[in-house]
Amino acid sequence: MVPPRWWQTAVFYQIYPRSFADGNGDGIGDFAGMTERLDYLQDLGIDAIWLSPHYPSPFLDCGYDIADYCAVGPEYGSLADFQTFLSAAHARGMHVILDLVLNHTSDQHPWFRASRTDRTNAYRDWYIWHDGAADGGPPNNWASLMGGSAWEWNSTTGQYYYHAFLKEQPDLNWRNPAVKAALWDAVRFWLDMGVDGFRLDAIATIYEDPSLPNHTAQIPPGDLLRRASSDLNDAQLETIRAYYADLQRYQRHQPGIHDLMRDLRALLDTYAGDRVLVGEEDDVAYHGNGDDELHLVFNFPLMHPRTLTPAHIRANQRDRLTALPPGAWPCNTLGNHDLSRVKTAFGDGVHDDALARLHAALLLTLKGTPFLYYGEEIGMTDYHFTNLDQVRDMLAVHQYSVLTETQGIPPGEALALALEMTRDRCRTPMQWSQAANAGFCPDGITPWLPVNPNAAFGVNVAHQVRQPDSMLSAYQRLLRLRRSLPALAYGAYTELLPDHAALLTFLRSDRASGQCCLVILNFSGEHQTIDITGIGEIQSILFADPQYDADVTKTTIDLAPYGVHIYALAPLSHT
Ligand code: GLC
């Protein structure tokens, strides 16, 4: 059997550099801070780190607006600090991948500053410029994913430029070979330095239909935000559905994208050391033939429902695992820097701790590379902002003006929607201790985003590291288990009890070693009993509810509400 590649058995941990650890005491996370915390990640059992953007940026989209692809944002330190971090991670056996934003640059990038000066300059064709429509308005009715028109007028040159996201994030013109050459140079710059790969931002939006067809459904831009709200009527929902269908048709997944991904993969494959590409995409087509485009593509549909149920997860695994092309490997996550934190998103307000523990067990026992988001391991929750002055995410600020100015939504309602939407809610500083500023930065310094007050009430590393039944301890145990058992890290997935409403039950088995794990997760608030006669003979209990009576001879298993049981079965007794 072919041995697994490192990125198949690894558990990835996403660090948001600004929020992880402040080494120089200015209230902003940096490489010095991250380097100091590598021991923590190693003890936790993390194998690989995905760094959200660390590049120089005016920070209107929290770093996803890059002004220089081959440098480090000064607030995070120097290139030498980055190299120290990278070597320190490698010395601990951890891999590091970077965020690569190919779709757009910042409007402060020298390429765009040149491009917008006149129509004949060398960088003009690096971005997507168009004449206005006959009436002088934008070339078509496309909306930006951040709200408002996707076209911005440039009076100096008398043309519009296209931006799928903020107007300060002009889209690059990937049909211009010079763009590809420049970005591939940036890719080489980091690969030469030793990084282990990239998470590719917003790849589906890289090309758009050059004939610029209008959307049939024109929805007021603010409705993109309001789709989150539950009070939309059927007609509004239908318009939004039609809008998204057009978005897919004209602005996403356009011809050329798979050639581009193959090209990037070929570049990566010229490097030794098994570098990896992870796509911010859920379409398995981005795996190409299974070995010629991206190595990993997120299974976002897993996290789509408001409540995770065994029926949804089973269906998701069935669909996902059968849709993957031969050779491709799955990749699961429940949260990231754009979404509510796992504990908030999937909590019910009453059993949040138990649910968070259950969801951790789910992510760390499913087949596929798991991606954790910093702070999940201590059960960090969303921060509730009460005013826009504290918010740094321009998406929320921009949407507030769209809602109030162009849609006449009353300020109070618009504010509530914008605050509900702001992605800063999940980007607050890592909670290291219950000291001032949660130990993220020194007392007396204002951190770049507020610290969640629950840091003082046990949601911090220093407290949980001493508690055997803490969330952190549960993560640590699960991570160790996954690392020590090929069946969990790499084994086949076999669904059991396909109709059970409350229990998700499956096997993970490794043919080479004959090892087989039985995973039983109770998604209900009631005790559940399951008879495992016929499934296999229990050899040992690997993980169980705290007060569980550890009798391996039992064939009837009782699970506490939201209980997690993982067993080793006698070798291949399941076959
Ligand atoms: C991706 C990022 C998101 C960003 C957007 C534009 O979706 O995850 O944070 O705003 O791309 O770069």
Coordinates of N, CA, C and O in Angstrom, one line a residue, residues 21-154:
A21 N -1.0 35.9 19.0 CA -0.1 36.2 20.1 C 0.7 37.4 19.8 O 1.3 37.5 18.7
D22 N 0.7 38.3 20.7 CA 1.4 39.6 20.5 C 2.8 39.6 21.2 O 2.9 39.7 22.4
G23 N 3.8 39.4 20.3 CA 5.2 39.3 20.9 C 5.8 40.6 21.3 O 6.7 40.7 22.2
N24 N 5.4 41.7 20.6 CA 6.1 43.0 20.9 C 5.2 44.0 21.7 O 5.6 45.1 21.8
G25 N 4.1 43.5 22.1 CA 3.3 44.3 23.0 C 2.6 45.6 22.4 O 2.5 46.6 23.1
D26 N 2.2 45.5 21.2 CA 1.6 46.6 20.6 C 0.1 46.4 20.4 O -0.6 47.2 19.7
G27 N -0.4 45.2 20.8 CA -1.9 45.0 20.7 C -2.2 44.2 19.4 O -3.4 43.9 19.2
I28 N -1.2 43.9 18.6 CA -1.4 43.2 17.3 C -0.5 41.9 17.4 O 0.6 42.0 17.7
G29 N -1.1 40.8 17.0 CA -0.4 39.6 16.9 C 0.8 39.7 15.9 O 0.7 40.5 15.0
D30 N 1.8 38.9 16.1 CA 3.0 39.0 15.2 C 3.7 37.6 15.2 O 3.4 36.7 16.0
F31 N 4.8 37.6 14.4 CA 5.5 36.3 14.3 C 6.3 36.0 15.5 O 6.5 34.8 15.9
A32 N 6.8 37.0 16.2 CA 7.5 36.8 17.5 C 6.6 36.0 18.4 O 6.9 35.0 19.1
G33 N 5.3 36.5 18.5 CA 4.3 35.9 19.4 C 4.0 34.5 19.0 O 3.9 33.5 19.8
M34 N 3.8 34.3 17.6 CA 3.5 33.0 17.1 C 4.6 32.0 17.4 O 4.3 30.8 17.7
T35 N 5.8 32.5 17.2 CA 7.0 31.6 17.5 C 7.0 31.1 18.9 O 7.2 29.9 19.2
E36 N 6.7 32.0 19.8 CA 6.7 31.7 21.3 C 5.6 30.6 21.6 O 5.7 29.9 22.5
R37 N 4.6 30.6 20.8 CA 3.5 29.7 21.1 C 3.5 28.4 20.3 O 2.6 27.6 20.4
L38 N 4.6 28.2 19.6 CA 4.7 26.9 18.9 C 4.7 25.7 19.8 O 4.2 24.6 19.4
D39 N 5.3 25.8 21.0 CA 5.3 24.7 21.9 C 3.9 24.3 22.3 O 3.6 23.1 22.4
Y40 N 3.1 25.3 22.5 CA 1.7 25.1 22.8 C 1.0 24.2 21.7 O 0.3 23.2 22.0
L41 N 1.3 24.6 20.5 CA 0.6 23.9 19.4 C 1.2 22.5 19.3 O 0.4 21.5 19.0
Q42 N 2.4 22.4 19.5 CA 3.0 21.0 19.5 C 2.4 20.1 20.6 O 2.1 19.0 20.3
D43 N 2.3 20.7 21.8 CA 1.7 19.9 22.9 C 0.3 19.5 22.6 O -0.2 18.5 23.0
L44 N -0.4 20.4 21.9 CA -1.8 20.2 21.6 C -1.9 19.0 20.6 O -2.9 18.3 20.7
G45 N -0.9 18.9 19.8 CA -0.9 17.8 18.8 C -1.2 18.2 17.4 O -1.7 17.4 16.6
I46 N -0.8 19.5 17.1 CA -1.1 20.0 15.8 C 0.1 19.6 14.8 O 1.3 19.7 15.2
D47 N -0.2 19.3 13.6 CA 0.8 18.9 12.6 C 1.1 20.0 11.6 O 2.2 19.9 11.0
A48 N 0.2 20.9 11.4 CA 0.4 21.8 10.3 C -0.4 23.1 10.6 O -1.4 23.1 11.2
I49 N 0.2 24.2 10.1 CA -0.4 25.5 10.4 C -0.8 26.2 9.1 O 0.0 26.2 8.1
W50 N -2.0 26.7 9.0 CA -2.4 27.6 7.9 C -2.4 29.0 8.4 O -3.2 29.3 9.4
L51 N -1.6 29.8 7.8 CA -1.6 31.2 8.3 C -2.5 32.1 7.4 O -2.3 32.1 6.2
S52 N -3.4 32.7 8.0 CA -4.2 33.7 7.2 C -3.2 34.8 6.8 O -2.1 34.9 7.3
P53 N -3.6 35.7 5.8 CA -2.5 36.6 5.2 C -1.7 37.3 6.2 O -2.2 37.9 7.2
H54 N -0.4 37.3 5.9 CA 0.6 38.0 6.8 C 1.3 39.1 6.0 O 2.4 39.5 6.4
Y55 N 0.8 39.4 4.8 CA 1.5 40.3 3.9 C 1.2 41.8 4.2 O 0.2 42.1 4.9
P56 N 2.0 42.7 3.7 CA 1.6 44.1 3.9 C 0.2 44.4 3.2 O -0.1 43.9 2.2
S57 N -0.6 45.1 4.0 CA -2.0 45.3 3.5 C -2.6 46.5 4.2 O -2.3 46.8 5.4
P58 N -3.4 47.3 3.5 CA -4.1 48.4 4.2 C -5.2 47.9 5.1 O -5.8 48.6 5.8
F59 N -5.4 46.6 5.0 CA -6.3 45.9 6.0 C -7.7 46.3 5.9 O -8.4 46.4 7.0
L60 N -8.3 46.5 4.7 CA -9.7 46.8 4.6 C -10.5 45.5 4.6 O -11.6 45.5 4.9
D61 N -9.8 44.4 4.1 CA -10.5 43.1 4.2 C -9.6 42.2 5.1 O -9.3 41.0 4.7
C62 N -9.2 42.8 6.2 CA -8.4 42.0 7.2 C -7.3 41.2 6.5 O -7.1 40.0 6.8
G63 N -6.5 41.8 5.7 CA -5.3 41.2 5.1 C -5.5 40.5 3.8 O -4.6 40.2 3.1
Y64 N -6.8 40.3 3.4 CA -7.1 39.6 2.1 C -7.0 40.7 1.0 O -7.5 40.4 -0.1
D65 N -6.5 41.9 1.3 CA -6.2 42.9 0.3 C -4.7 43.1 0.4 O -4.2 43.9 1.2
I66 N -4.0 42.4 -0.5 CA -2.5 42.4 -0.4 C -1.9 43.5 -1.2 O -2.2 43.7 -2.4
A67 N -0.9 44.2 -0.6 CA -0.2 45.3 -1.3 C 1.2 44.8 -1.7 O 1.8 45.6 -2.4
D68 N 1.7 43.7 -1.2 CA 3.0 43.2 -1.7 C 3.0 41.7 -1.4 O 2.9 41.3 -0.2
Y69 N 3.1 40.9 -2.4 CA 3.0 39.4 -2.2 C 4.3 38.8 -1.7 O 4.3 37.6 -1.3
C70 N 5.4 39.6 -1.7 CA 6.7 39.0 -1.3 C 7.3 39.7 -0.1 O 8.5 39.9 0.0
A71 N 6.4 40.0 0.8 CA 6.9 40.7 2.0 C 6.0 40.3 3.2 O 5.0 39.7 3.0
V72 N 6.4 40.8 4.4 CA 5.7 40.6 5.6 C 5.1 41.9 6.1 O 5.8 42.9 6.0
G73 N 3.9 42.0 6.5 CA 3.3 43.2 7.0 C 4.1 43.7 8.2 O 4.4 42.8 9.0
P74 N 4.5 44.9 8.2 CA 5.4 45.4 9.3 C 4.9 45.1 10.7 O 5.6 44.9 11.6
E75 N 3.6 45.2 10.8 CA 3.0 44.9 12.2 C 3.2 43.5 12.6 O 3.2 43.2 13.8
Y76 N 3.5 42.6 11.7 CA 3.8 41.2 12.1 C 5.3 40.9 12.3 O 5.6 39.8 12.7
G77 N 6.1 41.8 11.9 CA 7.5 41.6 12.0 C 8.2 41.7 10.7 O 7.7 42.3 9.7
S78 N 9.4 41.1 10.6 CA 10.2 41.2 9.4 C 10.2 39.9 8.7 O 9.7 38.9 9.2
L79 N 10.8 39.9 7.5 CA 10.9 38.6 6.8 C 11.8 37.6 7.6 O 11.6 36.4 7.6
A80 N 12.8 38.2 8.3 CA 13.7 37.4 9.2 C 12.8 36.8 10.3 O 13.0 35.6 10.6
D81 N 11.8 37.5 10.8 CA 11.0 37.0 11.9 C 10.1 35.8 11.3 O 9.9 34.8 12.0
F82 N 9.7 36.0 10.0 CA 8.9 35.0 9.4 C 9.8 33.7 9.3 O 9.3 32.6 9.6
Q83 N 11.0 33.9 8.8 CA 11.9 32.7 8.6 C 12.2 32.0 10.0 O 12.2 30.8 10.0
T84 N 12.3 32.8 11.0 CA 12.5 32.2 12.3 C 11.3 31.4 12.7 O 11.4 30.2 13.2
F85 N 10.1 31.9 12.5 CA 8.9 31.2 12.8 C 8.8 29.9 12.0 O 8.6 28.8 12.5
L86 N 9.1 30.0 10.7 CA 9.1 28.8 9.8 C 10.0 27.7 10.2 O 9.7 26.5 10.3
S87 N 11.3 28.1 10.5 CA 12.3 27.1 10.9 C 11.9 26.5 12.3 O 12.0 25.3 12.5
A88 N 11.3 27.4 13.2 CA 11.0 26.8 14.5 C 9.8 25.8 14.3 O 9.8 24.8 15.0
A89 N 8.9 26.1 13.4 CA 7.8 25.2 13.2 C 8.3 23.9 12.6 O 8.0 22.8 13.1
H90 N 9.2 24.0 11.6 CA 9.8 22.8 11.0 C 10.6 22.0 12.0 O 10.5 20.8 12.0
A91 N 11.3 22.7 12.9 CA 12.1 22.0 13.9 C 11.2 21.2 14.8 O 11.6 20.2 15.4
R92 N 10.0 21.6 14.9 CA 9.0 20.8 15.8 C 8.2 19.8 14.9 O 7.2 19.3 15.4
G93 N 8.6 19.6 13.7 CA 7.9 18.7 12.8 C 6.6 19.2 12.3 O 5.7 18.4 11.8
M94 N 6.3 20.5 12.4 CA 5.1 21.1 11.9 C 5.3 21.7 10.5 O 6.3 22.4 10.3
H95 N 4.3 21.5 9.7 CA 4.3 22.2 8.3 C 3.6 23.5 8.4 O 2.8 23.7 9.3
V96 N 3.9 24.4 7.4 CA 3.3 25.7 7.4 C 2.8 26.0 6.0 O 3.6 25.9 5.1
I97 N 1.5 26.3 5.9 CA 1.1 26.8 4.6 C 0.6 28.2 4.7 O 0.1 28.7 5.7
L98 N 0.7 29.0 3.6 CA 0.3 30.4 3.6 C -1.0 30.6 2.8 O -1.4 29.8 2.0
D99 N -1.6 31.7 3.1 CA -2.8 32.1 2.3 C -2.4 32.8 1.0 O -1.5 33.7 1.1
L100 N -2.9 32.4 -0.1 CA -2.5 33.0 -1.3 C -3.8 33.6 -2.0 O -4.7 32.8 -2.3
V101 N -3.8 34.9 -2.2 CA -5.0 35.5 -2.7 C -4.7 35.9 -4.2 O -3.9 36.8 -4.5
L102 N -5.2 35.1 -5.1 CA -4.9 35.3 -6.5 C -6.0 36.1 -7.2 O -5.6 36.7 -8.2
N103 N -7.2 36.2 -6.7 CA -8.2 36.8 -7.5 C -8.1 38.3 -7.6 O -8.4 38.9 -8.6
H104 N -7.5 38.9 -6.6 CA -7.4 40.4 -6.5 C -6.2 40.8 -5.7 O -5.7 40.1 -4.9
T105 N -5.9 42.1 -5.9 CA -4.9 42.7 -5.0 C -5.6 43.8 -4.2 O -6.8 44.1 -4.4
S106 N -4.8 44.5 -3.4 CA -5.3 45.7 -2.8 C -5.2 46.8 -3.8 O -4.4 46.7 -4.8
D107 N -6.1 47.8 -3.7 CA -6.0 49.0 -4.6 C -4.7 49.8 -4.3 O -4.3 50.6 -5.1
Q108 N -4.0 49.4 -3.2 CA -2.7 50.1 -2.9 C -1.5 49.3 -3.5 O -0.4 49.7 -3.3
H109 N -1.8 48.2 -4.1 CA -0.6 47.5 -4.7 C -0.1 48.3 -5.8 O -0.8 48.9 -6.6
P110 N 1.3 48.4 -5.9 CA 1.9 49.2 -7.0 C 1.3 48.9 -8.4 O 1.2 49.8 -9.2
W111 N 1.0 47.6 -8.6 CA 0.4 47.2 -9.9 C -0.9 48.0 -10.2 O -1.1 48.5 -11.3
F112 N -1.7 48.1 -9.2 CA -3.0 48.8 -9.5 C -2.8 50.3 -9.5 O -3.4 51.0 -10.3
R113 N -1.9 50.8 -8.6 CA -1.7 52.2 -8.6 C -1.2 52.7 -10.0 O -1.5 53.8 -10.4
A114 N -0.4 51.8 -10.6 CA 0.1 52.2 -12.0 C -1.1 52.0 -13.0 O -1.3 52.9 -13.8
S115 N -1.8 50.9 -12.8 CA -2.9 50.6 -13.8 C -3.9 51.7 -13.9 O -4.5 51.9 -15.0
R116 N -4.2 52.3 -12.8 CA -5.3 53.3 -12.8 C -4.8 54.7 -13.3 O -5.6 55.6 -13.4
T117 N -3.5 54.9 -13.6 CA -3.0 56.2 -13.9 C -3.4 56.7 -15.3 O -3.8 57.8 -15.6
D118 N -3.3 55.8 -16.3 CA -3.7 56.1 -17.7 C -3.9 54.8 -18.5 O -3.5 53.8 -18.1
R119 N -4.6 55.0 -19.6 CA -5.0 53.8 -20.3 C -3.9 53.0 -21.0 O -4.0 51.9 -21.5
T120 N -2.7 53.7 -21.1 CA -1.7 53.1 -21.9 C -0.5 52.6 -21.1 O 0.4 52.0 -21.6
N121 N -0.6 52.7 -19.8 CA 0.5 52.2 -19.0 C 0.6 50.7 -19.0 O -0.3 50.0 -19.2
A122 N 1.8 50.3 -18.7 CA 2.2 48.8 -18.8 C 1.3 47.9 -17.9 O 1.1 46.7 -18.2
Y123 N 0.7 48.4 -16.9 CA -0.1 47.6 -15.9 C -1.6 47.7 -16.2 O -2.4 47.2 -15.5
R124 N -1.9 48.5 -17.2 CA -3.4 48.7 -17.5 C -4.1 47.4 -17.6 O -5.1 47.2 -16.9
D125 N -3.6 46.5 -18.4 CA -4.2 45.3 -18.7 C -4.0 44.2 -17.6 O -4.4 43.0 -17.8
W126 N -3.5 44.6 -16.4 CA -3.3 43.6 -15.3 C -4.7 43.5 -14.6 O -4.8 42.6 -13.7
Y127 N -5.5 44.4 -14.8 CA -6.8 44.5 -14.1 C -8.0 44.5 -15.1 O -7.7 44.5 -16.3
I128 N -9.2 44.4 -14.7 CA -10.3 44.3 -15.6 C -11.0 45.6 -15.8 O -11.9 46.0 -14.9
W129 N -10.7 46.3 -16.8 CA -11.2 47.6 -17.1 C -12.2 47.6 -18.2 O -12.1 46.8 -19.2
H130 N -13.3 48.3 -18.1 CA -14.3 48.4 -19.1 C -14.9 49.8 -19.3 O -15.0 50.5 -18.3
D131 N -15.4 50.1 -20.5 CA -16.1 51.3 -20.7 C -17.5 51.1 -20.0 O -17.9 50.0 -19.8
G132 N -18.1 52.2 -19.7 CA -19.4 52.1 -19.1 C -20.5 51.7 -20.1 O -20.2 51.6 -21.3
A133 N -21.7 51.5 -19.6 CA -22.8 51.2 -20.5 C -23.2 52.5 -21.3 O -22.6 53.6 -21.0
A134 N -24.1 52.4 -22.2 CA -24.5 53.5 -23.0 C -24.9 54.7 -22.2 O -24.6 55.9 -22.5
D135 N -25.6 54.5 -21.1 CA -26.0 55.6 -20.2 C -24.9 56.1 -19.3 O -25.2 56.9 -18.4
G136 N -23.7 55.5 -19.5 CA -22.6 56.0 -18.6 C -22.5 55.2 -17.3 O -21.5 55.4 -16.6
G137 N -23.5 54.4 -17.0 CA -23.5 53.6 -15.8 C -22.5 52.4 -15.9 O -21.9 52.3 -17.0
P138 N -22.5 51.6 -14.9 CA -21.5 50.4 -14.9 C -21.8 49.5 -16.1 O -22.9 49.5 -16.6
P139 N -20.8 48.8 -16.6 CA -20.9 47.9 -17.8 C -22.0 46.9 -17.7 O -22.6 46.5 -18.7
N140 N -22.3 46.4 -16.5 CA -23.5 45.5 -16.3 C -24.0 45.6 -14.9 O -23.5 46.4 -14.1
N141 N -24.9 44.7 -14.6 CA -25.6 44.8 -13.2 C -25.0 43.9 -12.2 O -25.6 43.7 -11.2
W142 N -23.8 43.5 -12.4 CA -23.2 42.5 -11.4 C -22.9 43.3 -10.1 O -22.5 44.4 -10.0
A143 N -23.2 42.5 -9.0 CA -23.0 43.1 -7.6 C -21.7 42.5 -7.0 O -21.4 41.4 -7.3
S144 N -21.1 43.3 -6.2 CA -19.9 42.8 -5.5 C -20.4 41.9 -4.4 O -21.5 42.1 -3.8
L145 N -19.6 40.8 -4.0 CA -20.0 39.9 -3.0 C -20.0 40.6 -1.6 O -20.6 40.1 -0.6
M146 N -19.5 41.8 -1.6 CA -19.5 42.6 -0.3 C -20.6 43.6 -0.3 O -20.7 44.4 0.6
G147 N -21.4 43.7 -1.4 CA -22.5 44.7 -1.4 C -22.2 45.8 -2.4 O -21.0 46.2 -2.5
G148 N -23.2 46.4 -3.0 CA -23.0 47.5 -4.0 C -22.5 46.9 -5.3 O -22.4 45.7 -5.5
S149 N -22.4 47.8 -6.3 CA -22.0 47.3 -7.7 C -20.6 46.7 -7.7 O -19.8 47.0 -6.8
A150 N -20.4 45.8 -8.6 CA -19.1 45.2 -8.7 C -18.1 46.0 -9.6 O -17.0 45.6 -9.8
W151 N -18.6 47.2 -10.0 CA -17.8 48.1 -10.9 C -17.6 49.4 -10.2 O -18.5 50.0 -9.6
E152 N -16.4 49.9 -10.3 CA -16.0 51.2 -9.7 C -15.5 52.1 -10.8 O -14.6 51.7 -11.6
W153 N -16.0 53.3 -10.8 CA -15.6 54.3 -11.8 C -14.3 54.9 -11.5 O -14.0 55.2 -10.3
N154 N -13.5 55.0 -12.5 CA -12.2 55.7 -12.3 C -12.2 56.9 -13.2 O -12.1 56.8 -14.5

